[in-house]
mmCIF file of C-alpha atoms and ligand atoms in Angstrom:
data_model
loop_
_atom_site.group_PDB
_atom_site.id
_atom_site.type_symbol
_atom_site.label_atom_id
_atom_site.label_comp_id
_atom_site.label_asym_id
_atom_site.label_seq_id
_atom_site.Cartn_x
_atom_site.Cartn_y
_atom_site.Cartn_z
ATOM 1 C CA MET A 1 -30.949 24.068 13.650
ATOM 2 C CA ILE A 2 -31.192 22.511 10.313
ATOM 3 C CA ASP A 3 -33.853 19.866 9.757
ATOM 4 C CA VAL A 4 -32.468 16.654 8.388
ATOM 5 C CA LYS A 5 -34.176 13.588 6.939
ATOM 6 C CA GLY A 6 -32.269 10.289 7.670
ATOM 7 C CA TYR A 7 -32.468 6.604 8.386
ATOM 8 C CA ALA A 8 -31.602 5.450 11.863
ATOM 9 C CA ALA A 9 -31.521 2.486 14.230
ATOM 10 C CA GLN A 10 -33.473 3.283 17.470
ATOM 11 C CA THR A 11 -31.996 0.223 19.301
ATOM 12 C CA LYS A 12 -29.672 -2.505 18.471
ATOM 13 C CA ASP A 13 -32.709 -4.793 17.863
ATOM 14 C CA THR A 14 -34.618 -2.559 15.587
ATOM 15 C CA PRO A 15 -34.186 -2.304 11.792
ATOM 16 C CA LEU A 16 -33.213 0.963 10.295
ATOM 17 C CA ALA A 17 -36.252 3.329 9.583
ATOM 18 C CA PRO A 18 -36.844 6.897 8.573
ATOM 19 C CA TRP A 19 -35.990 9.396 11.325
ATOM 20 C CA ASN A 20 -35.882 13.177 11.225
ATOM 21 C CA PHE A 21 -33.281 14.910 13.339
ATOM 22 C CA ASP A 22 -31.400 18.322 13.649
ATOM 23 C CA ARG A 23 -27.800 19.262 12.768
ATOM 24 C CA ARG A 24 -26.224 22.511 13.851
ATOM 25 C CA GLU A 25 -26.405 25.651 11.763
ATOM 26 C CA VAL A 26 -23.411 26.370 9.532
ATOM 27 C CA GLY A 27 -20.767 28.078 11.724
ATOM 28 C CA PRO A 28 -17.943 30.266 10.272
ATOM 29 C CA TYR A 29 -15.610 27.339 9.672
ATOM 30 C CA ASP A 30 -18.355 24.964 8.497
ATOM 31 C CA VAL A 31 -19.245 23.438 5.158
ATOM 32 C CA GLN A 32 -22.849 22.031 4.545
ATOM 33 C CA PHE A 33 -23.199 19.609 1.736
ATOM 34 C CA ASP A 34 -26.153 17.809 0.404
ATOM 35 C CA ILE A 35 -25.430 13.997 0.306
ATOM 36 C CA THR A 36 -25.750 12.346 -3.107
ATOM 37 C CA PHE A 37 -24.294 8.938 -2.299
ATOM 38 C CA CYS A 38 -23.259 7.061 0.916
ATOM 39 C CA GLY A 39 -21.475 3.801 0.945
ATOM 40 C CA VAL A 40 -22.398 0.911 3.197
ATOM 41 C CA CYS A 41 -19.485 -0.243 5.364
ATOM 42 C CA HIS A 42 -19.478 -3.463 7.394
ATOM 43 C CA SER A 43 -18.618 -1.263 10.417
ATOM 44 C CA ASP A 44 -22.113 0.334 10.026
ATOM 45 C CA LEU A 45 -23.544 -3.188 10.680
ATOM 46 C CA HIS A 46 -21.185 -3.962 13.645
ATOM 47 C CA GLN A 47 -22.327 -0.589 15.263
ATOM 48 C CA ILE A 48 -26.014 -0.716 14.741
ATOM 49 C CA LYS A 49 -25.993 -4.129 16.269
ATOM 50 C CA ASP A 50 -23.812 -2.855 18.973
ATOM 51 C CA GLU A 51 -21.196 -5.596 18.445
ATOM 52 C CA TRP A 52 -18.316 -3.419 19.426
ATOM 53 C CA GLY A 53 -20.201 -2.384 22.633
ATOM 54 C CA GLY A 54 -20.989 1.319 23.721
ATOM 55 C CA SER A 55 -23.199 2.168 20.718
ATOM 56 C CA ILE A 56 -25.157 5.549 20.942
ATOM 57 C CA PHE A 57 -28.756 5.409 19.853
ATOM 58 C CA PRO A 58 -30.690 6.601 17.922
ATOM 59 C CA MET A 59 -27.909 6.039 15.325
ATOM 60 C CA VAL A 60 -27.777 7.261 11.758
ATOM 61 C CA PRO A 61 -24.961 5.373 10.240
ATOM 62 C CA GLY A 62 -22.795 6.136 7.150
ATOM 63 C CA HIS A 63 -19.316 7.253 6.769
ATOM 64 C CA GLU A 64 -18.512 7.047 3.185
ATOM 65 C CA ILE A 65 -20.234 10.386 2.180
ATOM 66 C CA VAL A 66 -20.173 12.395 -1.054
ATOM 67 C CA GLY A 67 -22.332 15.188 -2.308
ATOM 68 C CA ARG A 68 -22.396 18.955 -3.299
ATOM 69 C CA VAL A 69 -21.775 22.083 -1.212
ATOM 70 C CA ILE A 70 -24.763 24.092 -0.547
ATOM 71 C CA ALA A 71 -23.391 26.633 2.174
ATOM 72 C CA VAL A 72 -20.072 27.667 3.539
ATOM 73 C CA GLY A 73 -19.291 29.655 6.745
ATOM 74 C CA ASP A 74 -17.795 33.118 6.251
ATOM 75 C CA GLN A 75 -14.272 32.022 7.512
ATOM 76 C CA VAL A 76 -14.202 28.850 4.874
ATOM 77 C CA THR A 77 -11.381 29.226 2.455
ATOM 78 C CA ARG A 78 -11.084 25.783 0.703
ATOM 79 C CA PHE A 79 -14.767 25.241 -0.514
ATOM 80 C CA ASN A 80 -17.323 27.042 -2.505
ATOM 81 C CA VAL A 81 -20.986 26.417 -2.877
ATOM 82 C CA GLY A 82 -21.362 23.996 -5.887
ATOM 83 C CA ASP A 83 -18.158 22.138 -5.163
ATOM 84 C CA LEU A 84 -18.165 18.365 -4.903
ATOM 85 C CA ALA A 85 -17.227 17.292 -1.290
ATOM 86 C CA GLY A 86 -16.712 14.219 0.796
ATOM 87 C CA THR A 87 -16.481 13.207 4.398
ATOM 88 C CA GLY A 88 -15.207 9.835 5.718
ATOM 89 C CA CYS A 89 -15.092 8.347 9.202
ATOM 90 C CA MET A 90 -14.027 11.480 11.253
ATOM 91 C CA VAL A 91 -15.441 14.994 11.504
ATOM 92 C CA ASP A 92 -13.258 16.517 14.184
ATOM 93 C CA SER A 93 -10.329 15.945 16.576
ATOM 94 C CA CYS A 94 -8.593 17.843 19.412
ATOM 95 C CA ARG A 95 -6.121 19.522 16.913
ATOM 96 C CA VAL A 96 -3.481 19.789 19.531
ATOM 97 C CA CYS A 97 -2.064 16.273 20.568
ATOM 98 C CA ASP A 98 1.000 15.004 18.882
ATOM 99 C CA SER A 99 -1.073 12.718 16.544
ATOM 100 C CA CYS A 100 -3.254 15.596 15.255
ATOM 101 C CA GLN A 101 -0.112 17.857 14.963
ATOM 102 C CA ASN A 102 1.364 15.155 12.770
ATOM 103 C CA GLY A 103 -1.752 14.639 10.442
ATOM 104 C CA LEU A 104 -2.790 11.451 12.368
ATOM 105 C CA GLU A 105 -6.142 12.605 13.513
ATOM 106 C CA GLN A 106 -7.418 8.975 13.346
ATOM 107 C CA TYR A 107 -5.001 8.431 16.388
ATOM 108 C CA CYS A 108 -5.936 11.588 18.278
ATOM 109 C CA SER A 109 -5.016 10.879 21.865
ATOM 110 C CA ASN A 110 -7.686 13.113 23.190
ATOM 111 C CA GLY A 111 -10.427 11.165 21.330
ATOM 112 C CA ASN A 112 -11.415 12.211 17.891
ATOM 113 C CA THR A 113 -15.095 12.797 16.747
ATOM 114 C CA LEU A 114 -16.195 10.068 14.409
ATOM 115 C CA THR A 115 -18.958 10.807 11.764
ATOM 116 C CA TYR A 116 -21.562 8.919 13.783
ATOM 117 C CA ASN A 117 -21.977 6.907 16.930
ATOM 118 C CA SER A 118 -19.615 9.352 18.599
ATOM 119 C CA LEU A 119 -19.635 12.685 20.359
ATOM 120 C CA GLU A 120 -18.553 16.058 19.147
ATOM 121 C CA GLN A 121 -15.499 17.722 20.860
ATOM 122 C CA ASP A 122 -17.896 19.141 23.502
ATOM 123 C CA LYS A 123 -18.000 15.486 24.513
ATOM 124 C CA LYS A 124 -21.779 15.489 24.873
ATOM 125 C CA THR A 125 -23.494 16.180 21.368
ATOM 126 C CA PRO A 126 -23.994 12.866 19.483
ATOM 127 C CA THR A 127 -22.958 12.821 15.836
ATOM 128 C CA HIS A 128 -24.968 11.362 12.946
ATOM 129 C CA GLY A 129 -23.743 9.944 9.721
ATOM 130 C CA GLY A 130 -24.390 9.863 6.026
ATOM 131 C CA TYR A 131 -27.566 7.906 5.661
ATOM 132 C CA SER A 132 -29.176 11.297 5.498
ATOM 133 C CA ASN A 133 -29.852 14.162 3.077
ATOM 134 C CA THR A 134 -27.295 16.774 4.341
ATOM 135 C CA ILE A 135 -24.426 17.197 6.619
ATOM 136 C CA VAL A 136 -22.527 19.987 8.282
ATOM 137 C CA VAL A 137 -18.813 19.531 8.826
ATOM 138 C CA ASN A 138 -15.899 21.679 9.842
ATOM 139 C CA GLU A 139 -13.926 22.367 6.573
ATOM 140 C CA ASP A 140 -10.740 20.793 7.973
ATOM 141 C CA PHE A 141 -12.519 17.539 7.738
ATOM 142 C CA VAL A 142 -14.088 17.929 4.283
ATOM 143 C CA LEU A 143 -12.409 16.304 1.272
ATOM 144 C CA HIS A 144 -12.208 17.530 -2.141
ATOM 145 C CA ILE A 145 -13.624 15.002 -4.740
ATOM 146 C CA SER A 146 -12.540 14.928 -8.328
ATOM 147 C CA ASP A 147 -15.071 15.397 -11.071
ATOM 148 C CA LYS A 148 -13.225 13.030 -13.183
ATOM 149 C CA LEU A 149 -14.416 9.914 -11.318
ATOM 150 C CA ASP A 150 -17.896 8.356 -11.008
ATOM 151 C CA LEU A 151 -19.342 9.973 -7.962
ATOM 152 C CA ALA A 152 -21.262 7.074 -6.629
ATOM 153 C CA ALA A 153 -18.187 4.764 -6.956
ATOM 154 C CA THR A 154 -16.021 7.238 -5.301
ATOM 155 C CA ALA A 155 -18.047 7.268 -1.953
ATOM 156 C CA PRO A 156 -16.395 4.041 -0.617
ATOM 157 C CA LEU A 157 -12.953 5.497 -1.063
ATOM 158 C CA LEU A 158 -13.729 7.591 2.117
ATOM 159 C CA CYS A 159 -13.548 4.615 4.244
ATOM 160 C CA ALA A 160 -12.663 1.346 2.418
ATOM 161 C CA GLY A 161 -10.328 3.246 0.298
ATOM 162 C CA ILE A 162 -8.258 5.086 2.940
ATOM 163 C CA THR A 163 -8.330 2.036 5.338
ATOM 164 C CA THR A 164 -6.553 -0.032 2.775
ATOM 165 C CA TYR A 165 -4.452 2.729 1.202
ATOM 166 C CA SER A 166 -2.942 3.992 4.562
ATOM 167 C CA PRO A 167 -1.379 0.826 5.868
ATOM 168 C CA LEU A 168 0.004 -0.152 2.384
ATOM 169 C CA ARG A 169 1.782 3.278 2.250
ATOM 170 C CA HIS A 170 2.818 3.161 5.954
ATOM 171 C CA TRP A 171 4.548 -0.256 5.338
ATOM 172 C CA LYS A 172 5.735 1.024 1.848
ATOM 173 C CA VAL A 173 4.325 -2.021 0.112
ATOM 174 C CA GLY A 174 5.233 -1.976 -3.477
ATOM 175 C CA LYS A 175 7.566 -3.623 -6.219
ATOM 176 C CA GLY A 176 9.184 -6.715 -5.101
ATOM 177 C CA HIS A 177 6.607 -7.511 -2.369
ATOM 178 C CA LYS A 178 4.156 -10.251 -2.056
ATOM 179 C CA LEU A 179 0.935 -9.026 -0.523
ATOM 180 C CA ALA A 180 -2.003 -11.229 0.461
ATOM 181 C CA VAL A 181 -5.353 -9.609 0.834
ATOM 182 C CA LEU A 182 -7.413 -11.706 3.304
ATOM 183 C CA GLY A 183 -11.257 -11.429 2.676
ATOM 184 C CA LEU A 184 -12.540 -9.965 -0.728
ATOM 185 C CA GLY A 185 -15.270 -7.559 0.439
ATOM 186 C CA GLY A 186 -15.508 -3.848 0.405
ATOM 187 C CA LEU A 187 -12.123 -3.168 1.982
ATOM 188 C CA GLY A 188 -10.550 -6.248 0.372
ATOM 189 C CA HIS A 189 -11.369 -5.256 -3.178
ATOM 190 C CA MET A 190 -9.902 -1.847 -2.548
ATOM 191 C CA GLY A 191 -6.728 -3.381 -1.080
ATOM 192 C CA VAL A 192 -6.307 -5.373 -4.187
ATOM 193 C CA LYS A 193 -6.636 -2.460 -6.362
ATOM 194 C CA PHE A 194 -4.120 -0.360 -4.395
ATOM 195 C CA GLY A 195 -1.704 -3.279 -4.038
ATOM 196 C CA VAL A 196 -1.574 -3.696 -7.791
ATOM 197 C CA ALA A 197 -1.361 0.061 -8.369
ATOM 198 C CA LEU A 198 1.742 0.188 -5.948
ATOM 199 C CA GLY A 199 3.471 -2.578 -7.895
ATOM 200 C CA ALA A 200 3.148 -5.527 -5.455
ATOM 201 C CA GLU A 201 2.278 -9.110 -6.384
ATOM 202 C CA VAL A 202 -1.261 -9.451 -4.973
ATOM 203 C CA THR A 203 -2.929 -12.770 -3.853
ATOM 204 C CA VAL A 204 -6.481 -12.971 -2.695
ATOM 205 C CA LEU A 205 -7.093 -15.346 0.272
ATOM 206 C CA SER A 206 -10.773 -15.949 0.244
ATOM 207 C CA THR A 207 -13.590 -18.280 1.648
ATOM 208 C CA SER A 208 -15.526 -17.836 -1.576
ATOM 209 C CA PRO A 209 -14.260 -19.885 -4.482
ATOM 210 C CA LYS A 210 -16.845 -17.900 -6.722
ATOM 211 C CA LYS A 211 -14.849 -14.726 -6.380
ATOM 212 C CA GLU A 212 -11.862 -15.981 -8.275
ATOM 213 C CA GLU A 213 -12.862 -14.412 -11.585
ATOM 214 C CA ASP A 214 -13.606 -11.194 -9.931
ATOM 215 C CA ALA A 215 -10.214 -11.160 -8.130
ATOM 216 C CA LYS A 216 -8.431 -11.604 -11.406
ATOM 217 C CA LYS A 217 -10.440 -8.799 -13.005
ATOM 218 C CA LEU A 218 -9.596 -6.646 -10.072
ATOM 219 C CA GLY A 219 -5.818 -7.269 -10.939
ATOM 220 C CA ALA A 220 -4.978 -9.925 -8.499
ATOM 221 C CA HIS A 221 -2.079 -12.214 -9.587
ATOM 222 C CA LYS A 222 -3.212 -15.348 -7.580
ATOM 223 C CA PHE A 223 -6.273 -16.436 -5.772
ATOM 224 C CA ILE A 224 -6.414 -18.988 -2.872
ATOM 225 C CA VAL A 225 -9.415 -20.587 -1.374
ATOM 226 C CA THR A 226 -8.696 -20.688 2.376
ATOM 227 C CA SER A 227 -10.785 -23.745 3.099
ATOM 228 C CA ASP A 228 -8.708 -25.790 0.816
ATOM 229 C CA PRO A 229 -5.727 -27.075 2.752
ATOM 230 C CA THR A 230 -3.585 -27.894 -0.241
ATOM 231 C CA GLN A 231 -4.074 -24.412 -1.765
ATOM 232 C CA LEU A 232 -3.200 -22.862 1.605
ATOM 233 C CA GLU A 233 -0.013 -25.028 2.144
ATOM 234 C CA SER A 234 1.238 -23.858 -1.344
ATOM 235 C CA VAL A 235 1.716 -20.370 0.093
ATOM 236 C CA THR A 236 3.378 -21.229 3.407
ATOM 237 C CA GLY A 237 6.109 -18.782 4.169
ATOM 238 C CA TYR A 238 5.450 -16.955 1.066
ATOM 239 C CA PHE A 239 3.950 -13.417 1.734
ATOM 240 C CA ASP A 240 5.727 -10.173 2.938
ATOM 241 C CA PHE A 241 2.368 -8.677 4.162
ATOM 242 C CA ILE A 242 -1.156 -9.847 4.810
ATOM 243 C CA LEU A 243 -3.731 -7.187 4.742
ATOM 244 C CA ASP A 244 -6.459 -8.802 6.867
ATOM 245 C CA THR A 245 -10.089 -7.321 6.118
ATOM 246 C CA VAL A 246 -12.049 -10.038 7.638
ATOM 247 C CA SER A 247 -15.022 -9.006 9.689
ATOM 248 C CA ALA A 248 -15.704 -12.167 11.554
ATOM 249 C CA GLU A 249 -13.678 -14.219 14.041
ATOM 250 C CA HIS A 250 -10.856 -16.175 12.424
ATOM 251 C CA ASP A 251 -7.558 -17.789 13.403
ATOM 252 C CA TYR A 252 -4.629 -15.440 13.106
ATOM 253 C CA ASN A 253 -2.098 -18.204 13.869
ATOM 254 C CA GLN A 254 -3.159 -20.056 10.711
ATOM 255 C CA TYR A 255 -2.440 -17.081 8.418
ATOM 256 C CA LEU A 256 0.775 -16.255 10.152
ATOM 257 C CA THR A 257 2.178 -19.369 8.872
ATOM 258 C CA LEU A 258 1.842 -17.864 5.417
ATOM 259 C CA LEU A 259 4.336 -14.992 6.246
ATOM 260 C CA ARG A 260 7.960 -15.070 5.497
ATOM 261 C CA SER A 261 10.581 -13.991 8.067
ATOM 262 C CA ASP A 262 9.895 -10.402 9.141
ATOM 263 C CA GLY A 263 6.455 -10.528 7.485
ATOM 264 C CA VAL A 264 3.523 -8.286 8.923
ATOM 265 C CA HIS A 265 -0.013 -9.290 9.384
ATOM 266 C CA ILE A 266 -1.977 -6.088 9.240
ATOM 267 C CA CYS A 267 -5.361 -6.096 10.807
ATOM 268 C CA VAL A 268 -7.933 -3.766 9.433
ATOM 269 C CA GLY A 269 -10.890 -5.994 9.670
ATOM 270 C CA ALA A 270 -12.478 -5.644 13.296
ATOM 271 C CA PRO A 271 -14.184 -8.867 14.352
ATOM 272 C CA PRO A 272 -16.234 -8.253 17.684
ATOM 273 C CA THR A 273 -14.949 -11.199 19.308
ATOM 274 C CA PRO A 274 -11.304 -12.109 20.530
ATOM 275 C CA SER A 275 -9.293 -14.790 18.944
ATOM 276 C CA PRO A 276 -6.100 -16.399 20.684
ATOM 277 C CA LEU A 277 -2.735 -15.651 19.446
ATOM 278 C CA LEU A 278 0.176 -17.991 20.088
ATOM 279 C CA ALA A 279 3.618 -16.289 20.721
ATOM 280 C CA PHE A 280 5.027 -19.251 18.777
ATOM 281 C CA SER A 281 3.121 -17.951 15.666
ATOM 282 C CA LEU A 282 5.505 -14.807 15.720
ATOM 283 C CA ILE A 283 8.763 -16.076 17.354
ATOM 284 C CA PRO A 284 10.114 -18.202 14.705
ATOM 285 C CA GLY A 285 10.634 -15.715 11.615
ATOM 286 C CA ARG A 286 10.456 -12.618 13.763
ATOM 287 C CA LYS A 287 6.881 -11.884 12.463
ATOM 288 C CA SER A 288 4.567 -9.058 13.453
ATOM 289 C CA ILE A 289 0.949 -8.560 13.872
ATOM 290 C CA ALA A 290 -0.284 -4.976 13.684
ATOM 291 C CA GLY A 291 -3.484 -2.809 13.345
ATOM 292 C CA SER A 292 -4.262 0.270 11.401
ATOM 293 C CA THR A 293 -7.392 2.504 11.220
ATOM 294 C CA ILE A 294 -8.568 4.751 8.297
ATOM 295 C CA GLY A 295 -5.976 7.374 7.638
ATOM 296 C CA GLY A 296 -5.448 11.072 8.372
ATOM 297 C CA ILE A 297 -7.164 13.928 6.549
ATOM 298 C CA ALA A 298 -4.151 14.850 4.451
ATOM 299 C CA GLU A 299 -3.575 11.203 3.571
ATOM 300 C CA THR A 300 -7.229 10.869 2.595
ATOM 301 C CA GLN A 301 -6.958 13.704 0.250
ATOM 302 C CA GLU A 302 -3.720 12.059 -1.152
ATOM 303 C CA MET A 303 -5.451 8.891 -1.669
ATOM 304 C CA LEU A 304 -8.365 10.508 -3.414
ATOM 305 C CA ASP A 305 -5.998 12.526 -5.691
ATOM 306 C CA PHE A 306 -4.164 9.170 -6.265
ATOM 307 C CA CYS A 307 -7.376 7.525 -7.351
ATOM 308 C CA ALA A 308 -8.258 10.380 -9.660
ATOM 309 C CA GLU A 309 -4.809 10.082 -11.374
ATOM 310 C CA ASN A 310 -4.885 6.343 -11.572
ATOM 311 C CA ASN A 311 -8.646 6.134 -12.357
ATOM 312 C CA ILE A 312 -9.375 3.937 -9.347
ATOM 313 C CA VAL A 313 -12.897 3.666 -7.774
ATOM 314 C CA SER A 314 -14.868 1.035 -5.959
ATOM 315 C CA ASP A 315 -16.920 -1.586 -7.769
ATOM 316 C CA ILE A 316 -20.432 -0.846 -6.499
ATOM 317 C CA GLU A 317 -24.051 -1.926 -6.495
ATOM 318 C CA LEU A 318 -26.329 1.094 -6.079
ATOM 319 C CA ILE A 319 -29.189 0.509 -3.709
ATOM 320 C CA ASP A 320 -32.434 2.117 -2.682
ATOM 321 C CA ILE A 321 -32.273 3.158 1.069
ATOM 322 C CA LYS A 322 -35.385 1.066 1.571
ATOM 323 C CA ASP A 323 -33.384 -2.054 0.743
ATOM 324 C CA ILE A 324 -30.723 -1.488 3.412
ATOM 325 C CA ASP A 325 -31.702 -4.519 5.495
ATOM 326 C CA THR A 326 -31.292 -6.763 2.464
ATOM 327 C CA ALA A 327 -27.940 -5.214 1.866
ATOM 328 C CA TYR A 328 -26.925 -5.932 5.361
ATOM 329 C CA ASP A 329 -28.059 -9.671 5.045
ATOM 330 C CA ARG A 330 -26.149 -9.995 1.771
ATOM 331 C CA MET A 331 -23.114 -8.441 3.413
ATOM 332 C CA LEU A 332 -23.152 -10.935 6.301
ATOM 333 C CA LYS A 333 -23.154 -13.744 3.651
ATOM 334 C CA GLY A 334 -20.216 -12.203 2.015
ATOM 335 C CA ASP A 335 -22.359 -11.581 -1.022
ATOM 336 C CA VAL A 336 -21.306 -7.923 -1.899
ATOM 337 C CA ARG A 337 -19.785 -7.151 -5.333
ATOM 338 C CA TYR A 338 -18.055 -5.187 -3.796
ATOM 339 C CA ARG A 339 -19.585 -2.247 -1.975
ATOM 340 C CA PHE A 340 -23.208 -1.220 -1.630
ATOM 341 C CA VAL A 341 -23.793 2.513 -2.158
ATOM 342 C CA ILE A 342 -27.043 4.153 -1.191
ATOM 343 C CA ASP A 343 -28.582 6.487 -3.703
ATOM 344 C CA MET A 344 -29.668 9.305 -1.489
ATOM 345 C CA ALA A 345 -32.210 10.510 -3.905
ATOM 346 C CA THR A 346 -34.224 7.487 -2.695
ATOM 347 C CA LEU A 347 -34.514 8.717 0.900
HETATM 348 P P1 NAP B 1 -17.384 -6.892 4.010
HETATM 349 O O1 NAP B 1 -17.541 -6.148 2.619
HETATM 350 O O2 NAP B 1 -18.324 -7.599 4.538
HETATM 351 O O3 NAP B 1 -16.021 -7.860 3.749
HETATM 352 C C1 NAP B 1 -15.592 -8.820 4.699
HETATM 353 C C2 NAP B 1 -15.044 -9.962 3.900
HETATM 354 O O4 NAP B 1 -14.539 -10.816 4.978
HETATM 355 C C3 NAP B 1 -16.097 -10.930 3.265
HETATM 356 O O5 NAP B 1 -16.458 -10.414 2.015
HETATM 357 C C4 NAP B 1 -15.466 -12.223 3.284
HETATM 358 O O6 NAP B 1 -14.594 -12.306 2.204
HETATM 359 C C5 NAP B 1 -14.739 -12.172 4.605
HETATM 360 N N1 NAP B 1 -15.227 -12.992 5.588
HETATM 361 C C6 NAP B 1 -16.509 -12.746 6.216
HETATM 362 N N2 NAP B 1 -16.717 -13.694 7.172
HETATM 363 C C7 NAP B 1 -15.652 -14.415 7.305
HETATM 364 C C8 NAP B 1 -15.184 -15.523 8.056
HETATM 365 N N3 NAP B 1 -15.964 -15.956 8.935
HETATM 366 N N4 NAP B 1 -13.941 -16.056 7.853
HETATM 367 C C9 NAP B 1 -13.123 -15.605 6.935
HETATM 368 N N5 NAP B 1 -13.446 -14.519 6.100
HETATM 369 C C10 NAP B 1 -14.706 -13.984 6.307
HETATM 370 O O7 NAP B 1 -16.741 -5.923 5.082
HETATM 371 P P2 NAP B 1 -15.904 -4.582 4.905
HETATM 372 O O8 NAP B 1 -16.848 -3.327 4.951
HETATM 373 O O9 NAP B 1 -14.887 -4.729 3.922
HETATM 374 O O10 NAP B 1 -15.259 -4.551 6.385
HETATM 375 C C11 NAP B 1 -14.385 -5.530 6.792
HETATM 376 C C12 NAP B 1 -13.981 -5.284 8.223
HETATM 377 O O11 NAP B 1 -13.225 -4.346 8.391
HETATM 378 C C13 NAP B 1 -15.159 -5.084 9.176
HETATM 379 O O12 NAP B 1 -14.902 -5.745 10.452
HETATM 380 C C14 NAP B 1 -15.134 -3.637 9.391
HETATM 381 O O13 NAP B 1 -15.727 -3.153 10.687
HETATM 382 C C15 NAP B 1 -13.644 -3.364 9.349
HETATM 383 N N6 NAP B 1 -13.299 -2.034 9.135
HETATM 384 C C16 NAP B 1 -12.097 -1.459 9.732
HETATM 385 C C17 NAP B 1 -11.705 -0.091 9.383
HETATM 386 C C18 NAP B 1 -10.522 0.333 10.058
HETATM 387 O O14 NAP B 1 -10.290 1.559 10.184
HETATM 388 N N7 NAP B 1 -9.691 -0.633 10.566
HETATM 389 C C19 NAP B 1 -12.420 0.568 8.514
HETATM 390 C C20 NAP B 1 -13.521 0.093 7.748
HETATM 391 C C21 NAP B 1 -13.977 -1.154 8.154
HETATM 392 P P3 NAP B 1 -14.453 -13.669 1.275
HETATM 393 O O15 NAP B 1 -15.804 -14.046 0.796
HETATM 394 O O16 NAP B 1 -13.377 -13.334 0.275
HETATM 395 O O17 NAP B 1 -13.900 -14.642 2.368
HETATM 396 ZN ZN1 ZN B 2 -16.133 2.090 7.233
HETATM 397 ZN ZN1 ZN B 3 -5.796 15.043 18.911
#
């Protein structure tokens, strides 16, 4: 076994604290890389607080992981020692179901293995994430990272990036479309960057008037404060798509009024509590509400390559791992500009 240093939550009520644990030895198809940076996703917070239910403790969060390869198994063909490498939200899947066969491992019908708070394909060994110094991952779930981009700012692409890129590609959002990005946090700011890069007219819908200037800098064409009824009314029936990145309960019916006919409200934000949906929010105008989670491995590599070509990274604030609780508090207040990334040298 490999000794690993990390930060873990021991229960849903205890703050993160240093915790040493084991990872498996590097197998023939495995890549081991030392973690340089790990992004802080709101999903980390939902899961350490067990807000979605079923959390496995102790839990080492973190699924926006980048670093440098230090060992490869003898059957590994795509990575060498010294390469940059990344891992996002998944580390394995069944490989044989229709979804896996079609590059949609995120929808594996036999249950994929998430990077943490999940079980390996043996369905009994718990996984631990990127708030740690090193990780061992099957090479099929390791991504190539370009050395053209700032490494710390690349980490959030592994979750916030792919989670917003994948639905925009799936629904072919681009030129001629009016896209609203609801919530300007980690996911939201990547949604704006990708929406703009794909040629859509992008509007940020936000509860935070202070973020207007940032939204414009990120490339957004319009900014609407959702608590202002006049501003909100001005975009009734306006959007083709709403990319909903909100982490807390909110009223879907209210936002559905902003879609034009055949418009799609895409949920990527995952509030822990349910919110009522009226059929009459969808019926007039043949509207849809849909969901999407991360993206497949091939699509994640495509997104990383797209970012390298278009010079897209996340806007980040680098933090010391000892300040993780302060970072979570600020995240809860919507005070993230726009992704915290842990400098793993501080572990
Ligand atoms: P984040 O950085 O905290 O951003 C969430 C944003 O939502 C906030 O910045 C805020 O934006 C807005 N917001 C927060 N509370 C709100 C409320 N009560 N009403 C309206 N807006 C509110 O979080 P994140 O890391 O981007 O994650 C966002 C959500 O996506 C989380 O639920 C996370 O678990 C989920 N997620 C899903 C996937 C997936 O695969 N589907 C992947 C990653 C994350 P404003 O200040 O602009 O209003
Ligand atoms: Zn995430
Ligand atoms: Zn599968």
